[in-house]
mmCIF file of C-alpha atoms and ligand atoms in Angstrom:
data_model
loop_
_atom_site.group_PDB
_atom_site.id
_atom_site.type_symbol
_atom_site.label_atom_id
_atom_site.label_comp_id
_atom_site.label_asym_id
_atom_site.label_seq_id
_atom_site.Cartn_x
_atom_site.Cartn_y
_atom_site.Cartn_z
ATOM 1 C CA MET L 609 14.798 84.585 -49.548
ATOM 2 C CA ALA L 610 14.985 84.174 -45.733
ATOM 3 C CA VAL L 611 13.123 81.128 -44.398
ATOM 4 C CA PRO L 612 10.634 82.093 -41.652
ATOM 5 C CA PRO L 613 11.568 80.784 -38.208
ATOM 6 C CA VAL L 614 9.571 77.909 -36.732
ATOM 7 C CA ASN L 615 7.254 78.868 -33.866
ATOM 8 C CA ILE L 616 4.482 77.236 -31.835
ATOM 9 C CA ALA L 617 1.885 78.163 -34.447
ATOM 10 C CA SER L 618 3.876 76.536 -37.265
ATOM 11 C CA LEU L 619 4.451 73.385 -35.178
ATOM 12 C CA LYS L 620 0.686 73.110 -34.551
ATOM 13 C CA LYS L 621 0.025 73.670 -38.247
ATOM 14 C CA MET L 622 2.423 70.846 -39.080
ATOM 15 C CA LYS L 623 0.434 68.532 -36.793
ATOM 16 C CA LEU L 624 -2.850 69.595 -38.448
ATOM 17 C CA ASN L 625 -1.373 69.089 -41.932
ATOM 18 C CA GLY L 626 0.140 65.712 -41.022
ATOM 19 C CA GLU L 627 3.690 66.947 -41.694
ATOM 20 C CA ALA L 628 6.134 65.113 -39.425
ATOM 21 C CA ILE L 629 8.157 67.422 -37.144
ATOM 22 C CA ALA L 630 11.913 66.683 -37.208
ATOM 23 C CA CYS L 631 13.606 67.435 -33.882
ATOM 24 C CA ILE L 632 17.130 66.883 -32.638
ATOM 25 C CA THR L 633 19.324 67.826 -29.685
ATOM 26 C CA ALA L 634 22.333 70.141 -29.900
ATOM 27 C CA TYR L 635 24.708 71.585 -27.323
ATOM 28 C CA ASP L 636 26.965 74.056 -29.147
ATOM 29 C CA ALA L 637 26.947 76.686 -31.898
ATOM 30 C CA SER L 638 28.737 74.631 -34.575
ATOM 31 C CA PHE L 639 26.338 71.711 -34.364
ATOM 32 C CA ALA L 640 23.406 74.140 -34.025
ATOM 33 C CA LEU L 641 24.394 75.634 -37.408
ATOM 34 C CA THR L 642 24.654 72.111 -38.844
ATOM 35 C CA VAL L 643 21.254 70.901 -37.655
ATOM 36 C CA ASP L 644 19.581 74.186 -38.603
ATOM 37 C CA HIS L 645 21.086 73.984 -42.069
ATOM 38 C CA ALA L 646 19.963 70.338 -42.325
ATOM 39 C CA GLY L 647 16.354 71.466 -41.828
ATOM 40 C CA ALA L 648 15.560 70.421 -38.247
ATOM 41 C CA ASP L 649 12.331 72.088 -37.107
ATOM 42 C CA LEU L 650 13.053 72.016 -33.380
ATOM 43 C CA VAL L 651 16.323 71.869 -31.456
ATOM 44 C CA LEU L 652 16.445 70.764 -27.833
ATOM 45 C CA VAL L 653 19.271 71.584 -25.469
ATOM 46 C CA GLY L 654 18.547 68.465 -23.460
ATOM 47 C CA ASP L 655 19.858 67.588 -20.050
ATOM 48 C CA SER L 656 21.241 64.593 -21.944
ATOM 49 C CA LEU L 657 24.227 66.969 -22.066
ATOM 50 C CA GLY L 658 25.060 65.531 -18.637
ATOM 51 C CA MET L 659 25.746 62.209 -20.330
ATOM 52 C CA VAL L 660 27.010 63.079 -23.815
ATOM 53 C CA ILE L 661 28.967 66.257 -22.976
ATOM 54 C CA GLN L 662 29.877 65.905 -19.301
ATOM 55 C CA GLY L 663 30.338 62.125 -19.161
ATOM 56 C CA HIS L 664 27.942 61.378 -16.292
ATOM 57 C CA ASP L 665 25.910 58.145 -16.193
ATOM 58 C CA THR L 666 22.623 60.026 -15.780
ATOM 59 C CA THR L 667 21.126 63.503 -16.298
ATOM 60 C CA VAL L 668 20.768 64.077 -12.545
ATOM 61 C CA PRO L 669 23.962 66.177 -11.963
ATOM 62 C CA VAL L 670 23.072 68.801 -14.630
ATOM 63 C CA THR L 671 22.438 72.347 -13.316
ATOM 64 C CA VAL L 672 20.471 75.312 -14.666
ATOM 65 C CA ASP L 673 23.759 77.134 -15.269
ATOM 66 C CA ASP L 674 24.952 74.203 -17.430
ATOM 67 C CA VAL L 675 21.794 74.323 -19.567
ATOM 68 C CA ILE L 676 21.932 78.129 -19.840
ATOM 69 C CA TYR L 677 25.550 77.977 -21.039
ATOM 70 C CA HIS L 678 24.780 75.414 -23.759
ATOM 71 C CA THR L 679 21.474 77.054 -24.765
ATOM 72 C CA ARG L 680 23.204 80.414 -25.233
ATOM 73 C CA ASN L 681 25.776 78.775 -27.510
ATOM 74 C CA VAL L 682 23.135 76.875 -29.503
ATOM 75 C CA SER L 683 20.990 80.007 -29.911
ATOM 76 C CA ARG L 684 23.866 81.701 -31.783
ATOM 77 C CA GLY L 685 23.853 78.953 -34.423
ATOM 78 C CA LEU L 686 20.106 78.769 -35.076
ATOM 79 C CA HIS L 687 18.230 80.793 -37.668
ATOM 80 C CA ARG L 688 15.088 78.783 -38.398
ATOM 81 C CA ALA L 689 14.619 76.015 -35.803
ATOM 82 C CA PHE L 690 12.563 76.463 -32.613
ATOM 83 C CA LEU L 691 14.808 76.376 -29.520
ATOM 84 C CA VAL L 692 13.744 74.370 -26.454
ATOM 85 C CA ALA L 693 15.790 74.001 -23.244
ATOM 86 C CA ASP L 694 15.472 71.384 -20.514
ATOM 87 C CA MET L 695 14.728 72.206 -16.890
ATOM 88 C CA PRO L 696 17.225 70.044 -14.953
ATOM 89 C CA PHE L 697 16.439 67.715 -12.044
ATOM 90 C CA MET L 698 14.884 69.476 -9.019
ATOM 91 C CA THR L 699 14.834 72.909 -10.618
ATOM 92 C CA TYR L 700 11.015 72.969 -10.874
ATOM 93 C CA SER L 701 9.925 71.402 -7.615
ATOM 94 C CA ASP L 702 7.494 74.245 -6.852
ATOM 95 C CA PRO L 703 5.805 76.812 -9.107
ATOM 96 C CA ASN L 704 7.919 79.796 -8.025
ATOM 97 C CA GLN L 705 11.229 77.942 -8.361
ATOM 98 C CA ALA L 706 10.077 76.697 -11.797
ATOM 99 C CA LEU L 707 9.160 80.220 -12.909
ATOM 100 C CA GLU L 708 12.459 81.673 -11.738
ATOM 101 C CA ASN L 709 14.508 78.998 -13.550
ATOM 102 C CA ALA L 710 12.378 79.075 -16.724
ATOM 103 C CA VAL L 711 12.853 82.860 -16.920
ATOM 104 C CA ARG L 712 16.646 82.373 -16.611
ATOM 105 C CA LEU L 713 16.648 79.786 -19.426
ATOM 106 C CA MET L 714 14.773 82.243 -21.634
ATOM 107 C CA GLN L 715 16.517 85.502 -20.699
ATOM 108 C CA GLU L 716 20.079 84.250 -20.216
ATOM 109 C CA GLY L 717 19.973 81.249 -22.573
ATOM 110 C CA GLY L 718 17.628 82.423 -25.319
ATOM 111 C CA ALA L 719 15.237 79.442 -25.029
ATOM 112 C CA MET L 720 11.823 79.862 -26.642
ATOM 113 C CA MET L 721 10.246 76.995 -24.700
ATOM 114 C CA ILE L 722 11.231 75.008 -21.639
ATOM 115 C CA LYS L 723 10.791 71.247 -21.192
ATOM 116 C CA LEU L 724 10.102 69.544 -17.900
ATOM 117 C CA GLU L 725 9.530 65.912 -16.971
ATOM 118 C CA GLY L 726 5.909 65.795 -15.948
ATOM 119 C CA GLY L 727 3.065 63.853 -14.454
ATOM 120 C CA GLU L 728 0.108 64.833 -12.323
ATOM 121 C CA ASP L 729 2.395 66.493 -9.761
ATOM 122 C CA GLN L 730 3.613 68.969 -12.404
ATOM 123 C CA ILE L 731 0.135 70.167 -13.476
ATOM 124 C CA SER L 732 0.148 73.148 -11.104
ATOM 125 C CA ILE L 733 3.684 74.017 -12.244
ATOM 126 C CA VAL L 734 2.715 73.976 -15.923
ATOM 127 C CA GLU L 735 -0.342 76.092 -15.086
ATOM 128 C CA HIS L 736 1.839 78.650 -13.287
ATOM 129 C CA LEU L 737 4.333 78.849 -16.180
ATOM 130 C CA ALA L 738 1.572 79.082 -18.801
ATOM 131 C CA ARG L 739 -0.110 81.874 -16.805
ATOM 132 C CA HIS L 740 3.166 83.780 -17.173
ATOM 133 C CA ASP L 741 3.208 83.171 -20.957
ATOM 134 C CA ILE L 742 6.029 80.650 -20.858
ATOM 135 C CA ALA L 743 5.826 77.977 -23.552
ATOM 136 C CA VAL L 744 6.105 74.504 -22.038
ATOM 137 C CA CYS L 745 6.881 71.020 -23.322
ATOM 138 C CA ALA L 746 5.818 68.205 -20.948
ATOM 139 C CA HIS L 747 8.014 65.084 -21.091
ATOM 140 C CA LEU L 748 6.127 61.847 -20.301
ATOM 141 C CA GLY L 749 6.865 58.114 -20.493
ATOM 142 C CA LEU L 750 10.424 57.283 -19.500
ATOM 143 C CA LYS L 751 11.613 60.212 -17.404
ATOM 144 C CA PRO L 752 15.411 60.004 -17.151
ATOM 145 C CA GLN L 753 15.550 62.349 -14.125
ATOM 146 C CA SER L 754 13.641 59.660 -12.176
ATOM 147 C CA VAL L 755 16.006 56.840 -13.173
ATOM 148 C CA HIS L 756 17.067 56.085 -9.591
ATOM 149 C CA LYS L 757 13.427 55.954 -8.470
ATOM 150 C CA ILE L 758 12.156 53.762 -11.316
ATOM 151 C CA GLY L 759 15.206 51.496 -11.316
ATOM 152 C CA GLY L 760 16.644 51.897 -14.809
ATOM 153 C CA PHE L 761 15.902 53.064 -18.336
ATOM 154 C CA ARG L 762 12.999 50.923 -19.547
ATOM 155 C CA VAL L 763 9.816 51.052 -21.624
ATOM 156 C CA GLN L 764 6.879 52.695 -19.823
ATOM 157 C CA GLY L 765 3.106 52.285 -20.180
ATOM 158 C CA ARG L 766 2.943 48.611 -21.116
ATOM 159 C CA GLU L 767 0.284 47.857 -18.461
ATOM 160 C CA PRO L 768 -3.235 49.093 -19.426
ATOM 161 C CA LYS L 769 -3.677 50.969 -16.126
ATOM 162 C CA GLU L 770 -0.310 52.707 -16.494
ATOM 163 C CA ALA L 771 -1.081 53.522 -20.150
ATOM 164 C CA GLN L 772 -4.453 55.072 -19.237
ATOM 165 C CA LYS L 773 -2.800 57.152 -16.514
ATOM 166 C CA MET L 774 -0.286 58.477 -19.053
ATOM 167 C CA ILE L 775 -3.100 59.431 -21.469
ATOM 168 C CA ASP L 776 -4.962 61.201 -18.629
ATOM 169 C CA ASN L 777 -1.799 63.024 -17.513
ATOM 170 C CA ALA L 778 -1.030 64.114 -21.081
ATOM 171 C CA LYS L 779 -4.528 65.605 -21.423
ATOM 172 C CA ALA L 780 -4.323 67.271 -18.013
ATOM 173 C CA LEU L 781 -0.924 68.799 -18.844
ATOM 174 C CA GLN L 782 -2.291 70.088 -22.160
ATOM 175 C CA ASP L 783 -5.301 71.569 -20.353
ATOM 176 C CA ALA L 784 -2.915 73.168 -17.848
ATOM 177 C CA GLY L 785 -1.197 74.969 -20.733
ATOM 178 C CA ALA L 786 1.501 72.648 -22.143
ATOM 179 C CA ASP L 787 2.113 73.509 -25.814
ATOM 180 C CA LEU L 788 3.980 70.322 -26.717
ATOM 181 C CA VAL L 789 4.266 66.807 -25.299
ATOM 182 C CA LEU L 790 7.376 64.660 -25.597
ATOM 183 C CA LEU L 791 6.941 60.915 -25.118
ATOM 184 C CA GLU L 792 9.929 58.698 -24.395
ATOM 185 C CA CYS L 793 10.043 54.887 -24.639
ATOM 186 C CA VAL L 794 6.412 53.855 -24.891
ATOM 187 C CA PRO L 795 4.704 51.218 -27.061
ATOM 188 C CA ASN L 796 3.553 52.319 -30.541
ATOM 189 C CA GLU L 797 -0.144 52.051 -29.693
ATOM 190 C CA LEU L 798 0.193 54.259 -26.622
ATOM 191 C CA GLY L 799 2.056 56.861 -28.684
ATOM 192 C CA LYS L 800 -0.803 56.753 -31.198
ATOM 193 C CA SER L 801 -3.513 57.113 -28.508
ATOM 194 C CA ILE L 802 -1.792 60.090 -26.909
ATOM 195 C CA LYS L 803 -1.221 61.788 -30.263
ATOM 196 C CA GLU L 804 -4.903 61.300 -31.148
ATOM 197 C CA SER L 805 -6.083 62.558 -27.731
ATOM 198 C CA LEU L 806 -4.204 65.854 -27.902
ATOM 199 C CA GLU L 807 -4.472 69.039 -29.937
ATOM 200 C CA VAL L 808 -0.848 69.971 -29.232
ATOM 201 C CA PRO L 809 1.939 68.212 -31.171
ATOM 202 C CA VAL L 810 3.341 65.009 -29.664
ATOM 203 C CA ILE L 811 7.044 64.348 -30.312
ATOM 204 C CA GLY L 812 8.373 60.845 -29.727
ATOM 205 C CA ILE L 813 11.686 59.238 -28.897
ATOM 206 C CA GLY L 814 11.134 55.518 -28.929
ATOM 207 C CA ALA L 815 7.366 56.210 -29.059
ATOM 208 C CA GLY L 816 6.666 54.685 -32.468
ATOM 209 C CA PRO L 817 5.787 56.039 -35.907
ATOM 210 C CA PHE L 818 2.283 57.396 -35.191
ATOM 211 C CA VAL L 819 3.205 60.528 -33.185
ATOM 212 C CA ASP L 820 3.521 63.998 -34.756
ATOM 213 C CA GLY L 821 7.311 64.140 -34.821
ATOM 214 C CA GLN L 822 10.529 62.465 -33.762
ATOM 215 C CA ILE L 823 13.540 63.511 -31.728
ATOM 216 C CA LEU L 824 16.931 61.865 -31.288
ATOM 217 C CA VAL L 825 20.116 62.772 -29.453
ATOM 218 C CA LEU L 826 22.520 64.257 -32.037
ATOM 219 C CA TYR L 827 25.479 62.176 -30.842
ATOM 220 C CA ASP L 828 23.463 58.957 -31.374
ATOM 221 C CA ILE L 829 22.605 59.980 -34.953
ATOM 222 C CA LEU L 830 26.282 60.699 -35.593
ATOM 223 C CA ASP L 831 27.466 57.456 -33.942
ATOM 224 C CA ILE L 832 29.589 59.367 -31.421
ATOM 225 C CA THR L 833 27.921 57.751 -28.391
ATOM 226 C CA GLN L 834 30.090 54.949 -26.980
ATOM 227 C CA GLY L 835 28.740 51.630 -25.745
ATOM 228 C CA SER L 836 25.251 50.262 -26.216
ATOM 229 C CA THR L 837 22.472 52.562 -27.407
ATOM 230 C CA PRO L 838 18.693 52.195 -26.976
ATOM 231 C CA LYS L 839 16.659 50.235 -29.555
ATOM 232 C CA PHE L 840 15.134 53.421 -31.006
ATOM 233 C CA VAL L 841 18.541 54.866 -32.011
ATOM 234 C CA LYS L 842 19.577 54.839 -35.651
ATOM 235 C CA ASN L 843 23.125 55.592 -36.733
ATOM 236 C CA PHE L 844 22.788 57.914 -39.743
ATOM 237 C CA MET L 845 26.547 58.061 -40.375
ATOM 238 C CA ILE L 846 26.193 54.698 -42.102
ATOM 239 C CA ASP L 847 25.943 55.560 -45.811
ATOM 240 C CA HIS L 848 26.785 59.257 -45.186
ATOM 241 C CA ASP L 849 30.156 60.912 -45.399
ATOM 242 C CA SER L 850 29.678 63.944 -43.128
ATOM 243 C CA PRO L 851 27.675 65.111 -40.102
ATOM 244 C CA ILE L 852 25.622 67.532 -42.213
ATOM 245 C CA ASN L 853 24.646 64.773 -44.661
ATOM 246 C CA ALA L 854 23.806 62.395 -41.801
ATOM 247 C CA VAL L 855 21.547 64.976 -40.140
ATOM 248 C CA LYS L 856 19.930 65.797 -43.510
ATOM 249 C CA ALA L 857 19.248 62.058 -43.946
ATOM 250 C CA TYR L 858 17.668 61.932 -40.465
ATOM 251 C CA VAL L 859 15.413 64.930 -41.211
ATOM 252 C CA ASP L 860 14.427 63.382 -44.534
ATOM 253 C CA ALA L 861 13.742 59.987 -42.925
ATOM 254 C CA VAL L 862 11.467 61.625 -40.317
ATOM 255 C CA LYS L 863 9.650 63.717 -42.935
ATOM 256 C CA THR L 864 9.065 60.761 -45.256
ATOM 257 C CA GLY L 865 8.129 58.328 -42.459
ATOM 258 C CA LYS L 866 11.136 56.053 -43.078
ATOM 259 C CA TYR L 867 12.298 56.622 -39.478
ATOM 260 C CA PRO L 868 11.364 55.060 -37.128
ATOM 261 C CA ALA L 869 11.184 51.620 -38.734
ATOM 262 C CA ALA L 870 9.806 48.549 -36.962
ATOM 263 C CA GLU L 871 13.191 47.701 -35.441
ATOM 264 C CA HIS L 872 13.264 51.075 -33.593
ATOM 265 C CA CYS L 873 9.835 50.625 -31.986
ATOM 266 C CA PHE L 874 8.315 48.984 -28.892
ATOM 267 C CA SER L 875 5.153 46.891 -28.968
HETATM 268 O O1 LIG C 1838 17.649 65.417 -22.613
HETATM 269 C C1 LIG C 1838 17.333 65.057 -23.751
HETATM 270 O O2 LIG C 1838 18.116 65.069 -24.699
HETATM 271 C C2 LIG C 1838 15.974 64.608 -23.956
HETATM 272 C C3 LIG C 1838 15.757 63.786 -25.184
HETATM 273 C C4 LIG C 1838 16.081 62.392 -24.866
HETATM 274 C C5 LIG C 1838 14.401 63.953 -25.715
HETATM 275 O O3 LIG C 1838 15.110 64.822 -23.156
#
């Protein structure tokens, strides 16, 4: 019997039922088939493709055309998982530009939701997209597109004032129409507070075990990434003999709460 595809309603239901949401990135049709078959609920065509596919040091050089190309390929491999595509750096600097690029990601790429790195300056943009019935994921915490402004990839929200601002921004983005929040590199307790403050699902990457779901970059799970990896990364190829079994182990570890463990978290 065909498995029904994941949609926003099923993701919200998973949050309400306390079922962890297993998310992963993918950039091509073959890996999309693999992660879909392994049971991932949500697949992100992240602008991390600038680093893991294109070999850049940051996500800044990625263009909308790049994300459309990879999203179109991923969409051909997915049958069940919900497909999200990243809005690259400076492609959503005003509401009309954001709308135009989001529509391209959906019409040309096949994305079901777009993700943008947000804060209070993006509230009007999220409002504009939501008014046009575009599903939006707001990415808070460490925002890789701002790496040159913040001076490196580091944990965010450790100071109480900064943490409170992130909670307020998350609520404001939800009220503006965001359907999902993604939190990157924040302490466990902040992840928990934001998850408890919101009705929409909160997906974490380095945001601790108390959020509604987890996401990792596929190439980190499969130990393809060269050099040092962030603390929250777990190599699932250890103990598994194939990519499909490694991704299945990741999905299972998220669903059963075995990932993230203490060593993958920030306090
Ligand atoms: O671009 C990406 O892959 C992301 C993940 C790190 C969540 O935004």
